CSV table of C-alpha atoms and ligand atoms in Angstrom, one decimal:
chain,number,residue,atom,x,y,z
A,75,MET,CA,-26.9,8.2,5.9
A,76,GLU,CA,-25.4,11.1,3.5
A,77,LEU,CA,-21.8,9.8,2.4
A,78,LYS,CA,-19.0,12.1,2.8
A,79,ASN,CA,-15.5,11.6,3.9
A,80,LYS,CA,-16.0,12.0,7.8
A,81,LYS,CA,-16.5,10.0,10.7
A,82,TRP,CA,-18.6,7.7,11.3
A,83,THR,CA,-20.0,8.6,15.3
A,84,GLU,CA,-21.1,5.6,17.2
A,85,ALA,CA,-24.7,6.8,17.4
A,86,GLU,CA,-24.9,7.1,13.6
A,87,PHE,CA,-22.6,3.1,13.3
A,88,ASN,CA,-24.5,1.3,16.1
A,89,LYS,CA,-28.3,2.9,14.4
A,90,VAL,CA,-27.2,1.1,11.5
A,91,ARG,CA,-25.8,-1.9,12.9
A,92,GLU,CA,-28.7,-2.7,14.8
A,93,GLU,CA,-30.2,-3.4,10.8
A,94,VAL,CA,-27.4,-4.7,9.5
A,95,LEU,CA,-27.5,-8.1,13.0
A,96,THR,CA,-30.8,-8.7,11.5
A,97,HIS,CA,-29.8,-9.8,8.1
A,98,TRP,CA,-29.4,-13.0,9.2
A,99,PRO,CA,-29.8,-14.8,12.0
A,100,THR,CA,-26.3,-15.8,13.4
A,101,GLY,CA,-26.0,-11.5,13.2
A,102,LYS,CA,-27.5,-11.4,16.9
A,103,ASP,CA,-24.5,-14.2,17.9
A,104,VAL,CA,-22.3,-10.6,17.1
A,105,ASP,CA,-21.5,-8.7,20.7
A,106,LEU,CA,-19.2,-6.3,20.1
A,107,GLN,CA,-17.9,-6.0,24.2
A,108,GLU,CA,-17.6,-9.5,24.0
A,109,ALA,CA,-15.6,-10.0,20.4
A,110,ALA,CA,-12.7,-7.6,22.1
A,111,GLN,CA,-12.2,-9.6,25.2
A,112,PHE,CA,-11.7,-13.1,22.7
A,113,LEU,CA,-9.8,-11.1,20.2
A,114,LYS,CA,-7.4,-9.4,23.2
A,115,GLY,CA,-7.0,-13.1,24.1
A,116,ILE,CA,-5.2,-13.8,20.5
A,117,PRO,CA,-1.8,-15.3,20.7
A,118,GLU,CA,0.1,-12.5,18.5
A,119,HIS,CA,1.1,-15.1,16.2
A,120,LYS,CA,-2.2,-14.9,15.1
A,121,ASN,CA,-3.4,-11.4,14.5
A,122,PHE,CA,-2.3,-9.8,10.9
A,123,ALA,CA,-1.6,-6.6,11.6
A,124,ALA,CA,1.2,-7.7,13.9
A,125,LYS,CA,2.6,-10.2,11.0
A,126,LEU,CA,2.6,-7.9,8.6
A,127,ARG,CA,4.4,-4.7,10.5
A,128,LYS,CA,7.4,-7.9,11.6
A,129,ALA,CA,8.1,-8.5,7.7
A,130,LYS,CA,7.9,-5.2,6.4
A,131,GLN,CA,9.9,-4.4,9.8
A,132,GLU,CA,12.4,-7.6,8.0
A,133,GLY,CA,12.0,-7.0,4.3
A,134,ILE,CA,10.3,-9.9,3.5
A,135,THR,CA,7.7,-10.6,1.2
A,136,LEU,CA,5.1,-13.7,3.1
A,137,ALA,CA,2.9,-15.6,1.2
A,138,GLN,CA,-0.6,-16.4,1.2
A,139,PRO,CA,-3.2,-18.3,-1.5
A,140,ARG,CA,-6.7,-18.3,-1.8
A,141,ALA,CA,-8.8,-21.1,-0.6
A,142,GLY,CA,-12.8,-21.5,1.0
A,143,VAL,CA,-14.7,-24.3,0.9
A,144,ALA,CA,-18.4,-24.7,2.4
A,145,LEU,CA,-18.2,-26.7,4.5
A,146,VAL,CA,-16.0,-26.1,8.2
A,147,ASP,CA,-14.0,-29.6,9.5
A,148,GLU,CA,-13.7,-29.9,5.1
A,149,HIS,CA,-12.3,-26.0,5.1
A,150,ILE,CA,-10.5,-26.4,8.3
A,151,LYS,CA,-8.3,-30.0,6.5
A,152,LEU,CA,-7.7,-27.8,3.7
A,153,LEU,CA,-6.0,-24.6,5.6
A,154,GLN,CA,-4.4,-27.1,7.2
A,155,HIS,CA,-2.8,-28.9,4.5
A,156,LEU,CA,-2.2,-25.5,2.8
A,157,GLN,CA,-0.4,-24.2,6.7
A,158,ASN,CA,1.4,-28.0,6.7
A,159,GLU,CA,2.3,-29.1,3.6
A,160,GLY,CA,1.7,-25.7,1.5
A,161,GLU,CA,4.0,-23.1,4.0
A,162,ALA,CA,2.2,-20.4,3.6
A,163,ASP,CA,2.5,-18.2,5.7
A,164,PHE,CA,-1.1,-16.4,5.9
A,165,LEU,CA,-4.2,-18.2,5.8
A,166,PRO,CA,-7.5,-16.7,3.7
A,167,CYS,CA,-10.6,-17.9,3.9
A,168,THR,CA,-12.6,-17.4,0.2
A,169,ILE,CA,-15.8,-16.5,0.8
A,170,ASP,CA,-18.5,-18.0,-1.7
A,171,SER,CA,-20.0,-16.1,-4.6
A,172,TYR,CA,-24.0,-16.2,-2.7
A,173,THR,CA,-22.2,-14.4,0.5
A,174,ARG,CA,-20.8,-11.8,-1.8
A,175,GLN,CA,-24.4,-11.2,-2.5
A,176,ASN,CA,-25.8,-11.6,0.8
A,177,ARG,CA,-27.5,-14.1,-1.3
A,178,TYR,CA,-27.6,-15.8,2.9
A,179,ASN,CA,-30.7,-19.0,1.7
A,180,GLU,CA,-28.5,-20.2,-1.3
A,181,CYS,CA,-25.5,-20.9,0.8
A,182,GLN,CA,-27.7,-22.1,3.0
A,183,VAL,CA,-28.9,-24.5,0.6
A,184,GLY,CA,-25.3,-24.9,-0.9
A,185,ILE,CA,-24.1,-26.3,2.4
A,186,GLU,CA,-27.1,-28.9,2.6
A,187,GLU,CA,-25.9,-29.7,-0.8
A,188,SER,CA,-22.5,-30.3,0.1
A,189,ILE,CA,-23.5,-32.5,3.2
A,190,LYS,CA,-25.9,-34.4,1.2
A,191,THR,CA,-22.8,-35.3,-2.0
A,192,ASN,CA,-19.8,-35.1,1.0
A,193,ARG,CA,-18.6,-32.5,-2.5
A,194,SER,CA,-18.1,-28.7,-1.8
A,195,MET,CA,-21.5,-27.0,-3.8
A,196,LEU,CA,-19.6,-24.2,-3.2
A,197,ASN,CA,-17.1,-22.1,-4.4
A,198,GLY,CA,-15.9,-20.6,-0.9
A,199,PHE,CA,-16.4,-20.6,2.7
A,200,PRO,CA,-20.0,-19.5,3.3
A,201,ALA,CA,-18.5,-17.4,7.1
A,202,VAL,CA,-22.7,-15.3,7.4
A,203,ASN,CA,-24.4,-18.8,7.2
A,204,HIS,CA,-21.7,-20.8,9.6
A,205,GLY,CA,-21.7,-17.8,12.5
A,206,VAL,CA,-19.4,-17.0,14.9
A,207,HIS,CA,-18.4,-19.7,16.5
A,208,ASN,CA,-17.7,-21.6,13.3
A,209,CYS,CA,-14.8,-19.2,12.6
A,210,ARG,CA,-13.5,-19.2,16.1
A,211,LYS,CA,-12.6,-23.1,15.7
A,212,VAL,CA,-11.7,-22.5,11.8
A,213,LEU,CA,-9.3,-19.7,13.5
A,214,ALA,CA,-8.1,-22.1,16.5
A,215,ALA,CA,-7.4,-25.0,14.1
A,216,VAL,CA,-4.5,-23.1,12.0
A,217,GLU,CA,-1.2,-21.4,13.3
A,218,THR,CA,-1.8,-17.9,11.6
A,219,PRO,CA,-3.5,-15.5,11.0
A,220,LEU,CA,-6.9,-15.4,9.2
A,221,GLN,CA,-8.5,-13.5,6.3
A,222,ALA,CA,-11.6,-12.8,5.3
A,223,ARG,CA,-11.3,-12.8,1.1
A,224,HIS,CA,-14.5,-11.6,-1.1
A,225,GLY,CA,-15.8,-9.5,-3.4
A,226,THR,CA,-18.9,-7.7,-1.9
A,227,PRO,CA,-19.8,-4.2,-2.5
A,228,ASP,CA,-22.2,-5.0,1.0
A,229,SER,CA,-19.7,-6.9,3.4
A,230,ARG,CA,-21.3,-5.0,6.6
A,231,LEU,CA,-22.9,-8.3,8.0
A,232,LEU,CA,-19.6,-10.3,6.7
A,233,ALA,CA,-17.2,-8.2,8.2
A,234,GLU,CA,-19.4,-7.9,11.9
A,235,ILE,CA,-18.6,-12.0,11.3
A,236,ILE,CA,-15.3,-12.4,10.8
A,237,HIS,CA,-14.2,-10.2,13.0
A,238,ALA,CA,-15.8,-11.4,15.6
A,239,GLY,CA,-15.2,-14.5,14.9
A,240,GLY,CA,-11.1,-13.5,15.4
A,241,TRP,CA,-10.2,-12.8,11.7
A,242,THR,CA,-8.1,-10.1,12.0
A,243,SER,CA,-8.2,-8.2,7.8
A,244,ASN,CA,-11.2,-7.7,5.6
A,245,GLU,CA,-9.8,-7.6,1.8
A,246,GLY,CA,-12.5,-4.9,-0.2
A,247,GLY,CA,-13.3,-1.6,-0.9
A,248,GLY,CA,-16.2,0.8,-1.3
A,249,ILE,CA,-14.7,0.5,-5.7
A,250,SER,CA,-12.2,-2.1,-5.3
A,251,TYR,CA,-15.3,-4.7,-4.6
A,252,ASN,CA,-18.0,-3.2,-6.2
A,253,ILE,CA,-16.9,-1.9,-9.6
A,254,PRO,CA,-15.0,-5.2,-10.4
A,255,TYR,CA,-17.5,-7.9,-8.8
A,256,ALA,CA,-21.0,-6.1,-9.0
A,257,LYS,CA,-23.5,-4.4,-12.2
A,258,SER,CA,-26.3,-3.0,-10.4
A,259,VAL,CA,-24.7,-1.5,-7.1
A,260,SER,CA,-24.1,2.4,-6.9
A,261,VAL,CA,-20.7,4.1,-5.5
A,262,GLU,CA,-22.9,5.9,-3.3
A,263,ARG,CA,-24.5,2.8,-1.7
A,264,SER,CA,-20.8,0.4,-2.1
A,265,LEU,CA,-18.5,3.7,-0.3
A,266,LEU,CA,-21.0,3.8,2.7
A,267,ASP,CA,-21.1,0.1,3.2
A,268,TRP,CA,-17.1,0.3,3.6
A,269,GLN,CA,-17.6,2.7,5.8
A,270,TYR,CA,-19.3,0.5,8.0
A,271,CYS,CA,-17.4,-1.9,7.5
A,272,ASP,CA,-14.0,0.5,8.3
A,273,ARG,CA,-15.8,2.1,11.2
A,274,LEU,CA,-15.8,-1.6,12.7
A,275,ALA,CA,-12.0,-1.8,12.2
A,276,GLY,CA,-11.4,1.6,13.6
A,277,LEU,CA,-13.8,1.1,17.1
A,278,TYR,CA,-11.5,-2.6,17.6
A,279,GLU,CA,-8.6,-0.6,17.1
A,280,GLU,CA,-10.1,1.9,19.6
A,281,MET,CA,-10.7,-0.9,21.9
A,282,GLY,CA,-6.3,-2.1,21.8
A,283,ILE,CA,-7.5,-4.7,19.3
A,284,GLU,CA,-5.4,-4.5,15.9
A,285,ILE,CA,-7.5,-5.3,12.5
A,286,ASN,CA,-5.9,-5.4,9.2
A,287,ARG,CA,-7.8,-4.0,6.2
A,288,GLU,CA,-6.4,-4.7,2.7
A,289,PRO,CA,-8.0,-3.0,-0.2
A,290,PHE,CA,-8.9,-5.1,-3.4
A,291,GLY,CA,-5.4,-3.5,-5.9
A,292,PRO,CA,-6.2,-5.5,-8.9
A,293,LEU,CA,-9.8,-4.8,-9.6
A,294,THR,CA,-10.9,-6.7,-13.0
A,295,GLY,CA,-7.6,-8.0,-13.2
A,296,THR,CA,-7.3,-7.1,-17.0
A,297,LEU,CA,-4.7,-4.7,-18.0
A,298,VAL,CA,-5.1,-1.9,-15.6
A,299,PRO,CA,-3.0,0.8,-16.2
A,300,PRO,CA,-0.7,0.9,-12.6
A,301,SER,CA,-2.1,4.3,-11.7
A,302,MET,CA,-5.2,3.2,-12.2
A,303,SER,CA,-5.7,0.8,-9.9
A,304,ASN,CA,-2.5,2.9,-7.6
A,305,ALA,CA,-5.5,5.6,-7.0
A,306,VAL,CA,-8.1,3.4,-6.0
A,307,ALA,CA,-6.2,1.6,-4.0
A,308,ILE,CA,-5.0,5.4,-2.4
A,309,ILE,CA,-8.1,6.7,-2.1
A,310,GLU,CA,-9.5,3.6,-0.4
A,311,GLY,CA,-7.2,3.8,1.7
A,312,LEU,CA,-7.4,7.1,3.2
A,313,LEU,CA,-11.1,6.3,3.0
A,314,ALA,CA,-10.1,3.5,5.8
A,315,ALA,CA,-8.2,5.9,7.6
A,316,GLU,CA,-10.9,8.5,8.1
A,317,GLN,CA,-12.5,5.7,9.5
A,318,GLY,CA,-10.1,4.6,12.2
A,319,VAL,CA,-8.2,2.5,10.2
A,320,LYS,CA,-4.8,1.6,11.4
A,321,SER,CA,-3.3,-1.5,9.6
A,322,LEU,CA,-3.5,-1.1,5.4
A,323,THR,CA,-2.4,-3.3,2.9
A,324,LEU,CA,-2.2,-1.8,-0.5
A,325,GLY,CA,-2.3,-3.6,-3.2
A,326,TYR,CA,-2.0,-4.3,-6.9
A,327,GLY,CA,-2.1,-6.4,-9.3
A,328,GLN,CA,0.9,-7.9,-11.6
A,329,CYS,CA,1.0,-6.5,-15.1
A,330,GLY,CA,4.2,-8.4,-16.7
A,331,ASN,CA,7.1,-6.4,-16.7
A,332,LEU,CA,9.9,-6.2,-14.3
A,333,VAL,CA,10.3,-2.3,-14.5
A,334,GLN,CA,6.7,-1.5,-14.5
A,335,ASP,CA,5.7,-3.8,-11.9
A,336,VAL,CA,8.6,-3.1,-9.2
A,337,ALA,CA,7.3,0.6,-10.2
A,338,ALA,CA,4.3,0.1,-9.5
A,339,ILE,CA,4.8,-1.4,-6.2
A,340,ARG,CA,7.3,2.0,-5.8
A,341,SER,CA,5.2,4.5,-6.6
A,342,LEU,CA,2.0,3.4,-4.1
A,343,ILE,CA,3.9,3.2,-1.3
A,344,GLU,CA,6.1,6.5,-1.9
A,345,LEU,CA,2.4,8.7,-3.5
A,346,SER,CA,0.3,6.5,-0.7
A,347,GLU,CA,2.4,8.0,2.0
A,348,GLU,CA,2.6,11.2,1.0
A,349,TYR,CA,-0.9,11.9,0.9
A,350,PHE,CA,-1.4,9.8,4.7
A,351,LYS,CA,1.6,12.0,5.6
A,352,THR,CA,-1.0,15.6,4.4
A,353,TYR,CA,-4.0,14.7,5.7
A,354,GLY,CA,-2.1,13.5,8.8
A,355,TYR,CA,-2.8,9.8,9.3
A,356,LYS,CA,-1.0,7.6,11.0
A,357,VAL,CA,-1.7,4.1,9.8
A,358,ASP,CA,1.3,1.2,9.7
A,359,LEU,CA,1.6,1.0,5.5
A,360,THR,CA,2.1,-2.3,3.9
A,361,THR,CA,1.4,-3.5,-0.3
A,362,VAL,CA,0.1,-6.7,-1.4
A,363,PHE,CA,1.7,-8.2,-5.1
A,364,HIS,CA,-1.3,-10.4,-6.6
A,365,GLN,CA,0.8,-12.7,-8.9
A,366,TRP,CA,-0.8,-12.4,-12.4
A,367,MET,CA,-4.6,-12.3,-12.4
A,368,GLY,CA,-5.4,-12.7,-16.5
A,369,GLY,CA,-6.1,-15.3,-18.1
A,370,PHE,CA,-3.5,-18.3,-17.5
A,371,PRO,CA,-1.8,-21.2,-19.6
A,372,ALA,CA,-4.0,-24.7,-19.3
A,373,ASP,CA,-0.4,-26.4,-19.0
A,374,GLU,CA,0.6,-27.0,-15.4
A,375,SER,CA,4.4,-26.5,-15.8
A,376,LYS,CA,3.3,-23.5,-17.7
A,377,ALA,CA,1.2,-21.9,-14.7
A,378,PHE,CA,3.8,-22.3,-12.8
A,379,GLY,CA,6.3,-20.2,-14.8
A,380,VAL,CA,3.3,-17.0,-15.2
A,381,ILE,CA,4.0,-17.8,-10.8
A,382,SER,CA,7.1,-17.8,-10.2
A,383,TRP,CA,7.7,-14.7,-12.7
A,384,GLY,CA,4.8,-12.7,-10.3
A,385,ALA,CA,6.3,-14.7,-7.1
A,386,ALA,CA,10.3,-13.5,-8.7
A,387,THR,CA,8.6,-9.6,-9.3
A,388,ALA,CA,7.3,-9.6,-5.9
A,389,ALA,CA,10.5,-9.9,-3.7
A,390,LEU,CA,12.0,-8.0,-6.0
A,391,ALA,CA,9.5,-4.9,-6.0
A,392,GLY,CA,9.9,-5.4,-2.4
A,393,ALA,CA,5.8,-6.1,-1.5
A,394,THR,CA,5.6,-7.1,1.9
A,395,LYS,CA,3.1,-9.8,0.5
A,396,VAL,CA,2.2,-11.7,-2.4
A,397,ILE,CA,-1.1,-13.9,-3.0
A,398,VAL,CA,-0.4,-17.2,-4.2
A,399,LYS,CA,-1.7,-18.3,-7.9
A,400,THR,CA,-1.9,-21.8,-8.6
A,401,PRO,CA,-1.3,-24.9,-11.6
A,402,HIS,CA,-5.1,-25.0,-11.6
A,403,GLU,CA,-5.9,-21.4,-12.5
A,404,ALA,CA,-7.2,-22.2,-16.1
A,405,VAL,CA,-9.7,-24.4,-15.1
A,406,GLY,CA,-11.6,-23.2,-11.5
A,407,ILE,CA,-11.7,-23.7,-8.5
A,408,PRO,CA,-7.7,-25.7,-7.0
A,409,THR,CA,-6.9,-29.0,-4.9
A,410,MET,CA,-5.6,-28.6,-1.7
A,411,GLU,CA,-2.7,-30.5,-3.1
A,412,ALA,CA,-2.5,-27.9,-6.5
A,413,ASN,CA,-2.6,-25.0,-4.3
A,414,ALA,CA,-0.1,-25.6,-1.3
A,415,GLN,CA,2.2,-26.5,-4.7
A,416,GLY,CA,1.4,-22.9,-5.8
A,417,ILE,CA,2.0,-21.5,-3.1
A,418,LYS,CA,5.7,-24.1,-2.3
A,419,ALA,CA,6.9,-22.8,-6.1
A,420,THR,CA,6.8,-19.1,-5.2
A,421,LYS,CA,8.5,-19.9,-1.5
A,422,GLN,CA,10.9,-21.5,-3.5
A,423,THR,CA,10.9,-18.3,-5.3
A,424,LEU,CA,10.9,-15.6,-2.7
A,425,ASN,CA,13.2,-17.3,-0.5
A,426,LEU,CA,15.7,-17.6,-3.7
A,427,LEU,CA,15.4,-14.3,-3.5
A,428,LYS,CA,15.4,-13.1,0.1
A,429,GLY,CA,16.8,-9.7,0.0
A,430,GLN,CA,17.2,-8.9,-3.2
A,431,ARG,CA,15.6,-6.3,-4.6
A,432,LEU,CA,15.6,-4.7,-7.9
A,433,GLN,CA,18.1,-1.6,-8.5
A,434,MET,CA,17.4,2.1,-9.1
A,435,SER,CA,18.6,2.5,-12.8
A,436,LYS,CA,16.9,5.0,-15.5
A,437,GLU,CA,14.1,3.2,-16.2
A,438,LEU,CA,12.4,2.6,-13.4
A,439,GLU,CA,13.1,6.1,-12.5
A,440,LEU,CA,11.1,7.7,-15.2
A,441,GLU,CA,8.5,4.7,-15.0
A,442,ILE,CA,7.4,5.6,-10.8
A,443,LYS,CA,7.8,8.8,-12.5
A,444,LEU,CA,5.6,8.5,-14.5
A,445,ILE,CA,2.8,6.4,-12.8
A,446,LYS,CA,3.2,8.9,-9.6
A,447,ALA,CA,2.4,11.9,-12.9
A,448,GLU,CA,-0.2,9.9,-13.7
A,449,THR,CA,-2.1,8.7,-10.5
A,450,LYS,CA,-1.7,12.5,-9.4
A,451,CYS,CA,-3.6,13.7,-12.4
A,452,ILE,CA,-6.2,11.6,-11.3
A,453,LEU,CA,-6.3,12.0,-7.2
A,454,ASP,CA,-6.3,15.9,-8.4
A,455,LYS,CA,-9.3,15.8,-10.1
A,456,VAL,CA,-10.5,13.6,-8.1
A,457,LEU,CA,-10.7,16.0,-5.1
A,458,GLU,CA,-12.0,18.4,-8.1
A,459,LEU,CA,-15.5,17.1,-8.4
A,460,GLY,CA,-16.0,16.3,-4.7
A,461,LYS,CA,-14.4,20.0,-3.8
A,462,GLY,CA,-11.8,18.6,-1.2
A,463,ASP,CA,-14.1,15.2,-0.6
A,464,PHE,CA,-12.5,11.6,-2.2
A,465,ALA,CA,-16.1,10.0,-1.3
A,466,ILE,CA,-18.2,12.5,-2.4
A,467,GLY,CA,-15.6,13.3,-5.2
A,468,THR,CA,-14.8,9.7,-6.3
A,469,VAL,CA,-19.3,9.1,-7.0
A,470,LYS,CA,-18.9,12.3,-9.7
A,471,ALA,CA,-15.2,10.4,-10.7
A,472,PHE,CA,-17.2,7.8,-11.8
A,473,GLU,CA,-19.9,9.5,-13.8
A,474,ALA,CA,-17.6,11.9,-15.5
A,475,GLY,CA,-15.4,9.0,-16.4
A,476,VAL,CA,-12.0,10.3,-14.5
A,477,ILE,CA,-12.0,6.8,-12.5
A,478,ASP,CA,-12.3,4.1,-15.2
A,479,VAL,CA,-11.6,1.2,-14.7
A,480,PRO,CA,-11.4,-1.3,-17.8
A,481,PHE,CA,-13.4,-4.3,-18.5
A,482,ALA,CA,-15.7,-3.8,-15.5
A,483,PRO,CA,-19.2,-5.1,-15.2
A,484,SER,CA,-20.2,-2.5,-13.3
A,485,LYS,CA,-22.6,0.0,-15.3
A,486,TYR,CA,-21.3,3.2,-12.7
A,487,ASN,CA,-18.3,2.8,-14.8
A,488,VAL,CA,-18.6,4.4,-18.1
A,489,GLY,CA,-15.8,1.7,-20.3
A,490,LYS,CA,-14.5,4.3,-21.8
A,491,MET,CA,-10.4,4.0,-21.7
A,492,LEU,CA,-8.2,0.9,-23.5
A,493,PRO,CA,-5.6,-0.3,-22.4
A,494,ALA,CA,-2.4,-2.1,-24.4
A,495,ARG,CA,1.0,-3.1,-24.0
A,496,ASP,CA,4.0,-1.3,-25.2
A,497,ASN,CA,7.0,-3.4,-26.8
A,498,ASN,CA,8.2,-4.7,-23.7
A,499,GLY,CA,4.8,-5.8,-21.8
A,500,ALA,CA,4.2,-2.0,-20.3
A,501,VAL,CA,0.5,-1.8,-19.7
A,502,ARG,CA,-0.4,2.0,-21.7
A,503,TYR,CA,-3.7,4.0,-21.5
A,504,LEU,CA,-4.6,2.9,-25.5
A,505,GLU,CA,-7.6,5.1,-24.7
A,506,PHE,CA,-8.0,7.5,-22.0
A,507,GLY,CA,-12.0,8.3,-22.0
A,508,ASN,CA,-12.5,10.9,-19.6
A,509,ILE,CA,-9.0,9.9,-18.2
A,510,PRO,CA,-7.7,14.0,-17.3
A,511,MET,CA,-3.9,12.9,-18.2
A,512,THR,CA,-2.1,15.7,-19.5
A,513,LYS,CA,-0.8,16.5,-23.2
A,514,GLU,CA,2.8,15.5,-22.3
A,515,ILE,CA,1.0,12.0,-20.7
A,516,LYS,CA,-0.8,11.3,-23.1
A,517,ASP,CA,1.6,11.5,-26.0
A,518,PHE,CA,3.9,8.8,-24.3
A,519,ASN,CA,2.0,6.6,-23.7
A,520,LYS,CA,0.4,7.8,-27.2
A,521,GLN,CA,4.3,7.1,-28.9
A,522,LEU,CA,5.0,4.0,-26.8
A,523,LEU,CA,2.4,2.0,-28.2
A,524,GLU,CA,2.5,3.3,-31.9
A,525,GLU,CA,6.0,1.6,-31.4
A,526,ARG,CA,4.9,-1.4,-30.3
A,527,ALA,CA,2.6,-1.4,-34.4
A,528,LYS,CA,5.1,-0.2,-36.1
A,529,SER,CA,7.1,-3.1,-35.4
A,530,GLU,CA,4.2,-5.6,-35.4
A,531,GLY,CA,3.3,-3.9,-39.1
A,532,ARG,CA,0.5,-2.6,-37.7
A,533,GLN,CA,-1.8,0.0,-36.7
A,534,VAL,CA,-2.3,1.2,-33.0
A,535,SER,CA,-5.8,-0.9,-32.9
A,536,PHE,CA,-8.2,-2.4,-30.6
A,537,GLN,CA,-6.9,-6.0,-31.8
A,538,MET,CA,-3.7,-5.0,-29.5
A,539,VAL,CA,-6.2,-5.7,-26.8
A,540,VAL,CA,-7.3,-8.3,-27.8
A,541,ASP,CA,-4.4,-10.0,-28.3
A,542,ASP,CA,-3.1,-9.1,-25.3
A,543,ILE,CA,-5.3,-10.4,-22.9
A,544,TYR,CA,-5.1,-13.3,-24.9
A,545,ALA,CA,-1.7,-13.8,-24.5
A,546,VAL,CA,0.4,-14.4,-21.3
A,547,GLY,CA,-2.7,-17.8,-21.7
A,548,LYS,CA,-0.9,-18.6,-25.3
A,549,GLY,CA,2.5,-18.2,-23.7
A,550,THR,CA,4.1,-15.0,-23.9
A,551,LEU,CA,3.6,-11.5,-22.7
A,552,VAL,CA,2.8,-9.1,-25.2
A,553,GLY,CA,-0.3,-10.2,-28.1
A,554,LYS,CA,1.4,-9.9,-31.2
A,555,PRO,CA,0.0,-11.4,-34.2
A,556,GLU,CA,-0.4,-14.4,-35.8
B,810,8ZB,C1,-9.8,-11.8,-7.6
B,810,8ZB,C2,-9.7,-13.9,-7.2
B,810,8ZB,C3,-9.6,-15.0,-8.4
B,810,8ZB,C4,-8.8,-15.5,-7.8
B,810,8ZB,O1,-9.4,-16.3,-6.9
B,810,8ZB,C5,-9.2,-17.8,-7.1
B,810,8ZB,N1,-10.5,-18.7,-5.8
B,810,8ZB,C6,-11.6,-18.6,-6.2
B,810,8ZB,N2,-12.2,-19.4,-5.1
B,810,8ZB,C7,-11.6,-19.6,-4.6
B,810,8ZB,C8,-11.3,-21.2,-3.8
B,810,8ZB,N3,-12.8,-20.8,-3.0
B,810,8ZB,N4,-9.8,-21.2,-3.7
B,810,8ZB,C9,-9.1,-20.9,-4.8
B,810,8ZB,N5,-9.3,-19.8,-5.1
B,810,8ZB,C10,-10.1,-19.8,-5.2
B,810,8ZB,C11,-9.6,-18.3,-8.5
B,810,8ZB,O2,-9.0,-19.0,-8.6
B,810,8ZB,C12,-8.9,-16.4,-9.1
B,810,8ZB,O3,-7.4,-16.8,-9.1
């Protein structure tokens, strides 16, 4: 199938679907009409899109953890604890790494090993192997909407199974679940495969069922400048809307400077609304703020400081949802208890800040303007390269290094851009690579980094990048020389 940013016809979709459902035996349990009937019977308080819409109307920020273990009953126990003890507003099912690479055979081994050893031998919930009815069993056991959270370049069978299983949201996108997660999956391939997932959501919408889609904002979660992550989020949002997605949550990963992070969310909302209006897409747009995605302090008390700072920033930015970290972040998959603690610390902070927003200021206004200007430089070039087509333009933009995600493992990412923090900890461009920013923007980024270098008595250098990557784990935002 040739890549273009055009809604797939049902014939095109069904042709691909036949083959997708054969990728694992559980695919044969998916029947679109039966699934639609099941989904129509799900109460509204368990529909992701409806709960997001209500939160946006009420102007509140809801909390969602990440969580997933190998076996169904243990996963249910985990989610019930996060709901009842953690007070989670949304529940995830974090999917395991084998499923993310479509290695369902290894999932099967992991499930058997987990049964044998009575511990989770997978780092998430293998939803494809467990299949539709077990996904429905998980949904029946909780009282909040469910979402699949993962990192899957080819999420087609996973999307079919989780939606038929009553989970009304799927995270990811053709850029955001490829470039930070895979080495050798072409951008064209993953864009096509995520058009499938978006078209499936669109088909359910056309049958009167709301399915939420959430592009993965943070990307590599390592000093990603807000304009680069916002450009990717808007592209994935537009591609999803073209396939009929109506409930869209665009995301952003906390960088750490309050003014910049609030500006990132505000500019993401403003710019995406501009683009959706231009292209005539009527979507229910919400935002998700991910608490710090970089290295964490091992000390749990310090980790709670980072978690609460992320919660506070999400609230002050007015994000619809915040994704919660745990005090075990520095060591690995959190225990059920640690996961619940992260949510409770987050909810306490959100409740204390309910109704408060970071007021407009000269600095905030400047940062919003700067992020929008930088984002438009990228998006305008993508559109030009694609001769008006954002899907084709995205493939060419990666080839040209116009879209360039720092520290991405993908061989399709040129990796010439380098970020570093300025004196206030805002993430700036140290090297632009082939990203086509105006001279004024380049000079401004350069000036801010030189101010930092001067105050630290050193040259602007790659060492700053290294120092910034370790900083938060060591207890500061800016990686000052030791
Ligand atoms: C982009 C996602 C990275 C984050 O996703 C967390 N994460 C991954 N897998 C699980 C899991 N099975 N349960 C709870 N958290 C999980 C990591 O800790 C990290 O923060």
